[in-house]
XYZ file of C-alpha atoms in Angstrom:
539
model
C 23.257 7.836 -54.614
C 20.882 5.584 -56.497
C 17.765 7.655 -57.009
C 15.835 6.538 -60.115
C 15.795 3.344 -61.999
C 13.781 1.095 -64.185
C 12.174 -2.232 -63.428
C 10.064 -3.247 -66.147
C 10.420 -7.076 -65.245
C 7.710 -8.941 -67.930
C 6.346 -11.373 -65.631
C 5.215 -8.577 -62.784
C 3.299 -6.649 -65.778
C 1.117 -9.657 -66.156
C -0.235 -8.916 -62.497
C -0.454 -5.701 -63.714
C -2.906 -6.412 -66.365
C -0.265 -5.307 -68.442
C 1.092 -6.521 -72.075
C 3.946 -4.946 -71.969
C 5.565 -2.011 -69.627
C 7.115 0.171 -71.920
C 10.786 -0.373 -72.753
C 10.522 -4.083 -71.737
C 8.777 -5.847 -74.860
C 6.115 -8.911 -74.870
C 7.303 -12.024 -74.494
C 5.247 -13.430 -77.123
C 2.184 -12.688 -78.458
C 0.522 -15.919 -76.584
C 2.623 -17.482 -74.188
C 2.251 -20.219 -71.342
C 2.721 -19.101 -67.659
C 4.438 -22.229 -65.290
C 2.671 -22.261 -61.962
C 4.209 -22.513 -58.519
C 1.745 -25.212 -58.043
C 2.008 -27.516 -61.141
C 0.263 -26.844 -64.445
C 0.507 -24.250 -67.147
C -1.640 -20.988 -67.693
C -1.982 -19.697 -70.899
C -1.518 -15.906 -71.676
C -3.194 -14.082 -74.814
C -2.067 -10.573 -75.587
C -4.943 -8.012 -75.438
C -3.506 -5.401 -77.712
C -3.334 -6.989 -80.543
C -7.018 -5.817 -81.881
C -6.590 -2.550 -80.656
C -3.200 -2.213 -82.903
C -5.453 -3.678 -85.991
C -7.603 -1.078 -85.571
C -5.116 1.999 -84.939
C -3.648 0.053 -88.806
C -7.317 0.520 -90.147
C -8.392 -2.983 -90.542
C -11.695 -3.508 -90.714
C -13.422 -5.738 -87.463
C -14.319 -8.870 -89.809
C -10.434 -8.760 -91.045
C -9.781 -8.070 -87.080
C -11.447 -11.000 -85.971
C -10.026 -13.253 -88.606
C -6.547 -12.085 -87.404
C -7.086 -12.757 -84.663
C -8.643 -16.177 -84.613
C -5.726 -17.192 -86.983
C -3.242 -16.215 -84.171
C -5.133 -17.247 -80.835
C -7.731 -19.792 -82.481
C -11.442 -20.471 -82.150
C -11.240 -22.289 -79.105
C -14.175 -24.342 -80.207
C -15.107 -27.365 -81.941
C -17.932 -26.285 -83.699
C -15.805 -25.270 -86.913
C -12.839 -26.935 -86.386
C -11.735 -29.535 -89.430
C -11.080 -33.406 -88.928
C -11.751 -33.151 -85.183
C -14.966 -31.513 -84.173
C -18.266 -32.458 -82.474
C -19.747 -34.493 -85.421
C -16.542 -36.673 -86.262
C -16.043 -37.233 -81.731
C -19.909 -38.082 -81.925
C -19.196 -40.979 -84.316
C -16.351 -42.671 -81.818
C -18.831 -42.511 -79.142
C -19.083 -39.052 -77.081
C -21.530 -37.829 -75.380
C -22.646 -34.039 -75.332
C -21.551 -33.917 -71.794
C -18.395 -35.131 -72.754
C -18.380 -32.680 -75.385
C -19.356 -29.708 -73.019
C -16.307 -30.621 -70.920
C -13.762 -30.751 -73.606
C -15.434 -27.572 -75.025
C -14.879 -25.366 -71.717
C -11.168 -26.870 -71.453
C -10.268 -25.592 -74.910
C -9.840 -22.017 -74.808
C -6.908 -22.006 -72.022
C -5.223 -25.591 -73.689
C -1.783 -25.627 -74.826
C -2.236 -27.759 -77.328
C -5.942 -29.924 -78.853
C -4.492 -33.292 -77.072
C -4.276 -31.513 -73.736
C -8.048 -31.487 -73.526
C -8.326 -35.450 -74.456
C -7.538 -37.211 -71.080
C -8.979 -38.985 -68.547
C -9.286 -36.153 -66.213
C -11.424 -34.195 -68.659
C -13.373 -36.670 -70.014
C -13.718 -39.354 -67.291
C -12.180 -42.720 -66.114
C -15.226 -44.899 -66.412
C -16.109 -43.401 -70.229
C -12.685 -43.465 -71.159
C -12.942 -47.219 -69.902
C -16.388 -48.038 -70.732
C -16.561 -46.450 -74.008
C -13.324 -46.139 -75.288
C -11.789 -49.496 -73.883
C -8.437 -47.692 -72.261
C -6.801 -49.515 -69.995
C -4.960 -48.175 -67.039
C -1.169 -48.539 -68.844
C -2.338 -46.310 -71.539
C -4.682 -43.128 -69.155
C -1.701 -43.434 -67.029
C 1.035 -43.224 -69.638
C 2.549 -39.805 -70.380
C 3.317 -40.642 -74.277
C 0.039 -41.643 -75.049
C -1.781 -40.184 -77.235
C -5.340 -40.657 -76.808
C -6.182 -38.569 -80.374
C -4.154 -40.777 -82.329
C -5.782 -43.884 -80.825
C -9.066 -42.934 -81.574
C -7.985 -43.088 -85.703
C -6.956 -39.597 -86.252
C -3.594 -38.843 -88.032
C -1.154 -36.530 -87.066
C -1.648 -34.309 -89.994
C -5.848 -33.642 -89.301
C -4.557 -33.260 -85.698
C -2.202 -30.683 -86.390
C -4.850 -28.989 -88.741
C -7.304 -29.322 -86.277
C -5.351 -27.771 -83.257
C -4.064 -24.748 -85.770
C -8.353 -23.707 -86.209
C -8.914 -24.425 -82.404
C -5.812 -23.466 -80.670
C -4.272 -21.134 -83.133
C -1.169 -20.920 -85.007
C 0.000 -18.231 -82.089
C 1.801 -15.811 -84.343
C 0.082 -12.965 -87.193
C 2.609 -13.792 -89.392
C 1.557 -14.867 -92.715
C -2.474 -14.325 -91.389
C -5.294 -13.313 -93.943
C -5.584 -9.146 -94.433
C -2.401 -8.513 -92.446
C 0.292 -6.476 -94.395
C 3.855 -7.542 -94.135
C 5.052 -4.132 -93.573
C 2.691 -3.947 -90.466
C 4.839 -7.441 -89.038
C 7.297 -4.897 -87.078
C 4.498 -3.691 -85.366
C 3.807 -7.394 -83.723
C 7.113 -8.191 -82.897
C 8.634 -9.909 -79.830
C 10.898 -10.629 -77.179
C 10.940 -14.267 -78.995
C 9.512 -15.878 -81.906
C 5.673 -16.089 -81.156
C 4.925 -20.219 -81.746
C 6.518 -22.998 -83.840
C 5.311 -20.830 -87.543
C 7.177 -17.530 -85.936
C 10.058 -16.563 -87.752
C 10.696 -12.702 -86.837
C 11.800 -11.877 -82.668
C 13.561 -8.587 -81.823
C 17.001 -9.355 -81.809
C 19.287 -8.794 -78.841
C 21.160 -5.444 -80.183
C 17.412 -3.435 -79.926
C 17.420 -4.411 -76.710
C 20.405 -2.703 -75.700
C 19.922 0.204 -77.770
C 16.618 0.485 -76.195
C 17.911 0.553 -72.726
C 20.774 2.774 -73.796
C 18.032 5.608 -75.290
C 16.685 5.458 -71.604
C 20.032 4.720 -69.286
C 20.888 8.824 -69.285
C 17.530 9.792 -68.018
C 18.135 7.118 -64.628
C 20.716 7.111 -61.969
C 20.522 3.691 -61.312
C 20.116 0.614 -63.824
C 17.191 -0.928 -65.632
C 16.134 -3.907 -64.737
C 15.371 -5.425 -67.845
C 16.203 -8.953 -69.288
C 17.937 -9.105 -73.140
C 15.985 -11.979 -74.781
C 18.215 -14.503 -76.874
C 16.989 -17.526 -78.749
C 17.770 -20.904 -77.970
C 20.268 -21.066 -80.860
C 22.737 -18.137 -79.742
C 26.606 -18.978 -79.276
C 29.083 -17.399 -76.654
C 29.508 -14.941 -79.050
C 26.546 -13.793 -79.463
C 26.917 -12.996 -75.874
C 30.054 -11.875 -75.615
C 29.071 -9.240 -78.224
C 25.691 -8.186 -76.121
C 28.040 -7.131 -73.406
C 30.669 -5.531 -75.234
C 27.634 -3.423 -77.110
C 26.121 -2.675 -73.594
C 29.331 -1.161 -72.334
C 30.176 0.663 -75.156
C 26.592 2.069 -75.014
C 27.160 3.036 -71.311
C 24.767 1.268 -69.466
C 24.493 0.518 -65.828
C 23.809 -2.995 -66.056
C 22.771 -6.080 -68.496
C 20.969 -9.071 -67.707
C 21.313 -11.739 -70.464
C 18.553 -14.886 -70.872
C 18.453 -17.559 -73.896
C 15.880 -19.037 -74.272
C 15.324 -23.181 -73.130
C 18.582 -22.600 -70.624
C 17.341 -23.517 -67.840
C 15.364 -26.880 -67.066
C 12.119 -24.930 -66.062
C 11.804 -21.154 -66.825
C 8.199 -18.972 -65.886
C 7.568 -18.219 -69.451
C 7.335 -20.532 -73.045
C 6.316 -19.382 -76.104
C 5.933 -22.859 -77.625
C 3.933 -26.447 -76.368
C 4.472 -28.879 -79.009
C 5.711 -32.616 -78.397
C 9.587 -31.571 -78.452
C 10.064 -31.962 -74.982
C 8.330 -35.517 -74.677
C 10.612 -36.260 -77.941
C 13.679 -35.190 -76.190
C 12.700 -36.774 -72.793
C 12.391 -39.769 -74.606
C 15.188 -39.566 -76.512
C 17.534 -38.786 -73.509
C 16.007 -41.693 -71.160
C 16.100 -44.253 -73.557
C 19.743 -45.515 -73.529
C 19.031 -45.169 -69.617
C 16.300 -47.557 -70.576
C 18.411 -50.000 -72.464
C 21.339 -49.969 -70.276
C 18.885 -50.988 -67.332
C 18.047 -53.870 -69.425
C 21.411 -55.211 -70.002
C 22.451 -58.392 -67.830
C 25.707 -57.670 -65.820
C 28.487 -60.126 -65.649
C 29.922 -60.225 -61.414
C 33.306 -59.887 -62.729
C 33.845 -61.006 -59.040
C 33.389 -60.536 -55.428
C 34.549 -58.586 -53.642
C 36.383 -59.878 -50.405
C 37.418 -58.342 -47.614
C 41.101 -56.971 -47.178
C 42.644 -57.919 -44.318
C 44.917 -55.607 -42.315
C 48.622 -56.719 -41.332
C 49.094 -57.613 -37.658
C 51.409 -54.976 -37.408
C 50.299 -51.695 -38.694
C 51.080 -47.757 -38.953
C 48.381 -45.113 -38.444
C 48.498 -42.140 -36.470
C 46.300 -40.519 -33.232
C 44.888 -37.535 -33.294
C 43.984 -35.605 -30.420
C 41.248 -32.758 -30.102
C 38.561 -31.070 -28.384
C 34.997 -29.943 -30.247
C 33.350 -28.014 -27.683
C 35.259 -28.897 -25.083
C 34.701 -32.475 -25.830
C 38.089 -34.185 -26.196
C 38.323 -36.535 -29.081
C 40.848 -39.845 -29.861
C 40.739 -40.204 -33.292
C 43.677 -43.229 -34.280
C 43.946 -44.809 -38.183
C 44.745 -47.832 -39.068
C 46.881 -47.950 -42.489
C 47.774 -50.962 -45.110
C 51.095 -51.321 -46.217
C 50.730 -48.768 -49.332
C 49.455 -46.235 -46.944
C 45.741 -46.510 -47.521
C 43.190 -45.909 -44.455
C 42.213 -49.717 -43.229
C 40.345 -48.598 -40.537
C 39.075 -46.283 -37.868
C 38.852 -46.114 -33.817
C 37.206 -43.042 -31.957
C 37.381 -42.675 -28.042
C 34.949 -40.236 -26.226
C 33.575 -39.671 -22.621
C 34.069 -42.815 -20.054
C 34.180 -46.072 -20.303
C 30.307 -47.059 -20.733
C 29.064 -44.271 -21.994
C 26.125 -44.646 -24.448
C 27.584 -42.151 -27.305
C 30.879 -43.345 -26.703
C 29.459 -47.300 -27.764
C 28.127 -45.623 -30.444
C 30.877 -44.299 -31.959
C 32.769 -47.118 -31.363
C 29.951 -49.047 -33.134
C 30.330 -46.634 -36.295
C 33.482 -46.326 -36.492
C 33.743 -50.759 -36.756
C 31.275 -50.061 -39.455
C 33.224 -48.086 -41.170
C 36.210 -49.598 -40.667
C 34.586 -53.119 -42.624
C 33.551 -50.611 -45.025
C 37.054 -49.603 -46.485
C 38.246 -53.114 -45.969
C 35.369 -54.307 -48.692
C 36.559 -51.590 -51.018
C 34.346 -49.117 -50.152
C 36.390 -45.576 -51.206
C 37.261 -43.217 -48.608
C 35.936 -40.112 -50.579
C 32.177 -41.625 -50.476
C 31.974 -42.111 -46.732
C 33.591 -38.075 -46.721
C 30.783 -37.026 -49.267
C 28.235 -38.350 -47.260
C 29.266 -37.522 -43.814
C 31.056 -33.876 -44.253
C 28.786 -30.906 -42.566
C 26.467 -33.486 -40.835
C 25.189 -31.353 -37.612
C 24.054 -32.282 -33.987
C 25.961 -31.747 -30.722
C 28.522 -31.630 -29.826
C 29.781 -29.171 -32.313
C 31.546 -25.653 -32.927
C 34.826 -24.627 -32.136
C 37.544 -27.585 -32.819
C 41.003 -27.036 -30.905
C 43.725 -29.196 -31.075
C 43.965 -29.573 -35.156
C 45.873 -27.278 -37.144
C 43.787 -27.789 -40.284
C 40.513 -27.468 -38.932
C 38.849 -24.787 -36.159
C 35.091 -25.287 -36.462
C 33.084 -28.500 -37.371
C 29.035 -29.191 -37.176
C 29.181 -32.631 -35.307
C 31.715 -35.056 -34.169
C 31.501 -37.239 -37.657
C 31.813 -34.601 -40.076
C 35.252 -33.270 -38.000
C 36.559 -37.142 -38.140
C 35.712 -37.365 -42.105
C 37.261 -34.000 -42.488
C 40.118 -34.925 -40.619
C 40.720 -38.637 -43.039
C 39.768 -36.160 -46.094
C 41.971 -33.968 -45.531
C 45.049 -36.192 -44.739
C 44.637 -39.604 -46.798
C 42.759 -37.930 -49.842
C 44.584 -34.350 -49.590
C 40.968 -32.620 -49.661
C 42.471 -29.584 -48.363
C 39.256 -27.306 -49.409
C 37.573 -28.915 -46.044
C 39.945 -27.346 -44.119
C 39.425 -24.071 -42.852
C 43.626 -23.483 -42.713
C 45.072 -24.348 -45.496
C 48.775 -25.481 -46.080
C 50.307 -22.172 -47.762
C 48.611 -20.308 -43.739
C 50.298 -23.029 -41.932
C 52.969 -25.181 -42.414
C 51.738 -29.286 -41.029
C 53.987 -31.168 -39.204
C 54.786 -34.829 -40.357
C 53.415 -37.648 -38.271
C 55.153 -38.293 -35.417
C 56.785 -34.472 -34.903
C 55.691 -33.457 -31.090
C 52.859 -31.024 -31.508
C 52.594 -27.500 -29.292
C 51.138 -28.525 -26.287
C 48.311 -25.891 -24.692
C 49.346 -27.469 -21.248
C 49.262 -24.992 -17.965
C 53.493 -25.337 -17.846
C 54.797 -22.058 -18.234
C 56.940 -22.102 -21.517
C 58.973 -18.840 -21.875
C 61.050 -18.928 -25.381
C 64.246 -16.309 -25.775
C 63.544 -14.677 -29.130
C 66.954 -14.102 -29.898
C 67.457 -18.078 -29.731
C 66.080 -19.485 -32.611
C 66.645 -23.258 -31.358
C 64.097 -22.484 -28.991
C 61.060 -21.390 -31.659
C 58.284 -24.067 -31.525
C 58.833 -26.008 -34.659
C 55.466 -24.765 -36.158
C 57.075 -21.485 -37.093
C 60.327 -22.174 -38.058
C 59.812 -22.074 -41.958
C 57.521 -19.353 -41.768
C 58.860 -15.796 -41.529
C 55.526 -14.118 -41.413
C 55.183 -16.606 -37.911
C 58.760 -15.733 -36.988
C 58.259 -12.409 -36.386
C 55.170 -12.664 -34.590
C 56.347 -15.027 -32.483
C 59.500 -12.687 -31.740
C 57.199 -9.875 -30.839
C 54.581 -12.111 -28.737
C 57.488 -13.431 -26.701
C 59.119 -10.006 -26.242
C 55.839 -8.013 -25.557
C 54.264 -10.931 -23.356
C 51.699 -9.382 -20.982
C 52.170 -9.249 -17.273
C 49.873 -8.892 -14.346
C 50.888 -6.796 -11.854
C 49.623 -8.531 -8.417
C 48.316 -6.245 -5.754
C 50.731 -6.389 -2.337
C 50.981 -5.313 1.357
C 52.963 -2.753 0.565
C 52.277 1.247 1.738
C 54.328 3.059 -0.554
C 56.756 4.220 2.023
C 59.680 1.238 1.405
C 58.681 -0.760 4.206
C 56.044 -2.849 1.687
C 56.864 -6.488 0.309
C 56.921 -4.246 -3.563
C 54.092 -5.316 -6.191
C 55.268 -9.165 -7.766
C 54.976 -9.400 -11.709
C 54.650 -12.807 -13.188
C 53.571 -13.484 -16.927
C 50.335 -13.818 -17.915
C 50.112 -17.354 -19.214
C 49.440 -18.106 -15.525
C 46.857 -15.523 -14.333
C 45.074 -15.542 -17.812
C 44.311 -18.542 -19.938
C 44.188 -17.343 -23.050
C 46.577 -19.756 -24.845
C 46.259 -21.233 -28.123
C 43.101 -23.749 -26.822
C 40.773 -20.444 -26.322
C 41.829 -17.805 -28.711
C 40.242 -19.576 -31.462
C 37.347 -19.699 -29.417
C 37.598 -15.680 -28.063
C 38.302 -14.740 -32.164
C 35.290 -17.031 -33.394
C 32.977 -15.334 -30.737
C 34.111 -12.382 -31.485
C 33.286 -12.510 -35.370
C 30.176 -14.281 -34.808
C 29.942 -17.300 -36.343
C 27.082 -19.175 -36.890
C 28.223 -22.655 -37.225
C 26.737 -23.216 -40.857
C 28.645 -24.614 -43.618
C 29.365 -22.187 -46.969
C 27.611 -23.543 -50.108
C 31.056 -21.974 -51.995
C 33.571 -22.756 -50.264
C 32.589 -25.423 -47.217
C 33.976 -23.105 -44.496
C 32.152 -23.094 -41.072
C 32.589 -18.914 -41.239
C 29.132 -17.559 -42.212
C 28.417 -14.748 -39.883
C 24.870 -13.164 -39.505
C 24.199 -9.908 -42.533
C 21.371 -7.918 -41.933
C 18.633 -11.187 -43.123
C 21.336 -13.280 -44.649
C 24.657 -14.954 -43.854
C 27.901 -13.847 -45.478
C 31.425 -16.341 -45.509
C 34.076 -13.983 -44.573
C 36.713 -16.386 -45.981
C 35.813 -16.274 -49.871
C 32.829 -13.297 -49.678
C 29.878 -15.271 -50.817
C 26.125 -14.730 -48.984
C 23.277 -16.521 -48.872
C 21.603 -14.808 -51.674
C 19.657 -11.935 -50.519
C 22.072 -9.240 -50.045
C-alpha cells in the first residue's frame, strides 16, 4: 500500500508563504503568477537577503543586490524616465502618484503607462491620444511620448529590475549556485538547474517514500525529444516511482513565467500577419456553384430502426457514382409536428449535398447532438445507442457513404454487414426454430463468422423452455405439464437484449471524448468508456 509520498507542487508553496518546499526548487527568482481571473501577479523571492547575509555581505551590498535583481520600483532615481523628464511632457503629480503605486507589482515600465492608470480624459486632453491608439494592444504609449527604446530599456532595468543576481555589484560568482533555478531567472539569466539534478534529487529521496513524488522536472524552451527521452531513461535507471516532465512555453498559457518582454506581442504579430494579408486579398468566383440534379430514376437504400422505441424510416437517395443526393426521414403519423420537422430538415439537407455541400461537414456538425428521443437504437447492426434522432441518421450516412466506422459502436471485424438489399433478421413474434446441424438454415449474419457459428449452435440447442402449469394431479389422470420455447412466453429477442445488457452495465447516454462511443458508465465522481478505458479525468 501507498503510505508516504511527496508533493512539493511549486505553485501550492506560494499559498504557503513559501519560496520553495524543499526538494522542489524556485521557479525563478521573480516570476509572474497568471490569474484565474485575467491579469498577472508578480512574485519576488523573500530569501534572497537572508542567503546574502548567511554569505556575509554586508546590508548596503545586500540592498544593492537586491535592487539590481527586483528594482527600485520608483521613479525617483530611475534614468531617462523619471518624475522630472514625465513633468516636462505634461504630468501631473497625481498622475505621477498613480504610476508610482502601480510600479512595484509591473511586469514591465510600459505596463504602468496606459489609459487605465493614468486616465482617459488626460491621456486625451493632455497627451492628444486618440481612441485607435489607448485601445490598441501594440501601442506603445512610452515610445510616443519621444523616448527610445534603449532609455526605456535602461529605465525599466533601475525600476523593474534586471530579475536575476547574475553579474550584480558585490556578488561572487562562486556564490551563483547558491541562486539557482528551476529556469533561467529573466531575459539576462543564463544559469537554470538542468533537468538531470532534478532526477537525482528525487532519486536521493524516492527510497525514503512508498509512493512517488510529485514533483515537476523543469526543461527550457529549447529542449529536443531527446532531451526527454534521456530524462526518462535516467529516472528509471535511478528507480523512481514516477516523473513528470514540463518545458517551458509548451503550452499556450501556463500559471508561471519567468520572463515579460515584448516577444509574445512580436510573435502574435508575426503569426497573424499573413492572416492579415490573406484577408486582404480579392478572390476571383472561379464560379458558381449550381445545383446537381438527381436522375429520375435513382438507387438508395431504407433503413429501418427504433431509438427508444421510436421507429425510424431513414431512405437515401444516390447519384449515379454512388454519392448521397439526398435524404427522407419518416416518424410518428401523418401530421405530426416533429414528424414535419424532420421532413423539413431532412429537404434542407437534401439541397445541401445537391449544392456541393460535403457529407462529412453536415456529420461533424450533427454527430452526438442530444434531446429526446434518444438511447438504445435497435434495428442497426452498426450502431446500439445514439443521443437524438439526427446524430443516429448522420451516423448512419457516416458510417455507410464515408466509411466512418469509428461512429459506430460495432465495428466490421465484431460483425460481418450485409450488402444492400440482403433480407435482414427480422425480431418479428413468428417463432423461428433453426436445426443446428443444418447449416442452410443459419441466419446469414453468422455464416462467415465461426466465433457466431458456434454460439448460434449452442443458443439453438440449449433454447430455454417454460414449463406451463396444468390440471394435472400427479396420479396419470392429469392433461401432463406442456413445454413450448421461450421465444413465445418471453420476449427477449434480439430488439431487447441490447436494451436488458445496456441497463444492465449502466450507461449513461454520453458520448466518449476518445473514442465517440455512447458507453460511459457512472465511476465513483466520474464516467469511464468501457470500450477503449478512458474516464473523464478525475479518477
Amino acid at each position: 500500500a501507498q503510505t508516504t509520498c511527496i508533493a512539493p507542487t511549486g505553485t501550492i508553496g506560494l499559498l504557503m508563504d513559501c519560496d520553495t518546499t524543499g526538494i522542489e526548487p524556485d521557479y525563478a527568482l521573480i516570476k509572474y503568477k497568471k490569474l484565474a481571473g485575467g491579469g498577472y501577479f508578480k512574485i519576488i523571492n523573500q530569501s534572497v537577503p537572508g542567503a546574502l547575509r548567511r554569505l556575509g555581505y554586508k546590508p548596503d551590498e545586500i540592498k544593492d543586490i537586491v535592487d539590481y535583481c527586483v528594482g527600485t520600483g520608483s521613479l525617483d532615481t530611475a534614468p531617462y524616465i523619471n518624475r522630472a523628464s514625465l513633468r516636462k511632457k505634461g504630468f501631473t503629480d497625481d498622475i505621477l502618484d498613480n504610476i508610482q503605486l502601480e510600479l512595484p507589482m509591473a511586469f514591465d515600465i510600459s505596463f504602468a503607462f496606459n489609459k487605465f492608470v493614468l486616465g482617459e480624459s488626460f491621456c486625451k486632453e493632455v497627451l492628444k491620444l486618440t481612441d485607435e491608439q489607448l485601445n490598441s494592444p501594440t501601442f506603445k504609449m512610452l515610445e510616443h511620448l519621444g523616448f527610445t527604446d534603449e532609455e526605456v530599456q535602461s529605465a525599466n532595468d533601475s525600476i523593474c529590475g534586471r530579475m536575476t543576481v547574475e553579474d550584480a555589484p558585490h556578488l561572487k560568482e562562486r556564490h551563483y549556485p547558491v541562486f539557482d533555478c528551476a529556469n533561467q531567472c529573466g531575459k539576462y539569466g543564463k544559469r537554470f538547474i538542468r533537468p538531470e539534478a532534478h532526477i537525482r534529487m528525487m532519486a536521493a529521496a524516492q527510497p525514503f517514500l512508498s509512493g512517488a513524488i510529485s514533483k515537476t522536472i523543469n526543461m527550457p524552451n529549447d529542449s529536443t525529444i531527446t532531451d526527454v527521452e534521456r530524462a526518462h531513461m535516467l529516472s528509471w535507471k535511478l528507480m523512481l516511482k514516477g516523473t513528470a516532465v514540463y518545458r517551458d512555453g509548451s503550452k499556450l498559457s501556463q500559471p508561471l513565467n519567468s520572463v515579460a518582454t515584448d516577444s509574445f506581442n512580436q510573435l502574435k504579430m508575426e503569426e497573424e500577419a499573413p492572416a492579415m494579408q490573406a484577408a486582404k486579398q480579392i478572390i476571383e468566383v472561379v464560379r458558381e456553384h449550381k445545383r446537381k440534379a438527381l436522375p429520375h430514376r435513382r438507387k438508395g437504400y431504407t433503413q429501418k430502426a427504433s431509438i427508444g422505441g421510436h421507429k425510424v424510416y431513414l431512405r437515401t437517395g444516390e447519384y449515379d457514382d454512388g454519392t448521397l443526393g439526398e435524404i427522407f426521414i419518416d416518424m410518428h403519423k401523418e401530421g405530426a409536428a416533429y414528424r414535419s420537422l424532420m421532413n423539413c430538415f431532412a429537404i434542407a439537407i437534401s439541397l445541401g449535398l445537391q449544392h456541393g455541400v460535403p457529407l462529412e461537414e453536415f456529420s461533424d456538425a450533427f454527430v452526438f447532438t442530444r434531446f429526446e428521443p434518444n438511447g438504445i437504437v435497435t434495428g442497426n447492426k452498426a450502431i446500439t445507442m445514439s443521443t437524438s434522432t439526427i446524430d443516429y441518421i448522420f451516423r448512419e450516412l457516416a458510417i455507410t457513404y464515408l466509411g466512418r466506422t469509428d461512429l459506430a459502436q460495432v465495428t466490421p471485424d465484431d460483425l460481418r454487414a450485409d450488402s444492400i438489399g440482403k433480407k435482414d433478421q427480422q425480431s418479428s413474434d413468428e417463432e423461428t426454430v433453426f436445426d443446428p446441424d443444418d447449416s442452410s438454415e443459419r441466419p446469414s449474419l453468422l455464416e462467415d463468422t465461426p466465433a457466431f457459428e458456434t454460439a448460434a449452435k449452442t443458443e439453438a440447442v440449449t433454447r430455454p423452455v417454460v414449463a406451463v402449469p396444468s390440471n394435472g394431479n400427479g396420479n396419470g389422470n392429469g392433461n401432463g405439464a406442456q413445454v413450448s420455447t421461450a421465444e413465445n412466453s418471453a420476449s427477449v429477442g434480439t430488439a431487447t437484449t441490447t436494451a436488458v445488457i445496456a441497463k444492465l452495465k449502466g450507461y449513461e447516454g454520453d458520448a466518449c471524448q476518445e473514442c465517440g462511443s455512447l458507453t460511459l458508465v457512472r465511476n465513483g465522481t466520474c464516467l469511464k468508456c468501457m470500450t477503449c478505458g478512458a474516464t473523464s479525468g478525475c479518477s
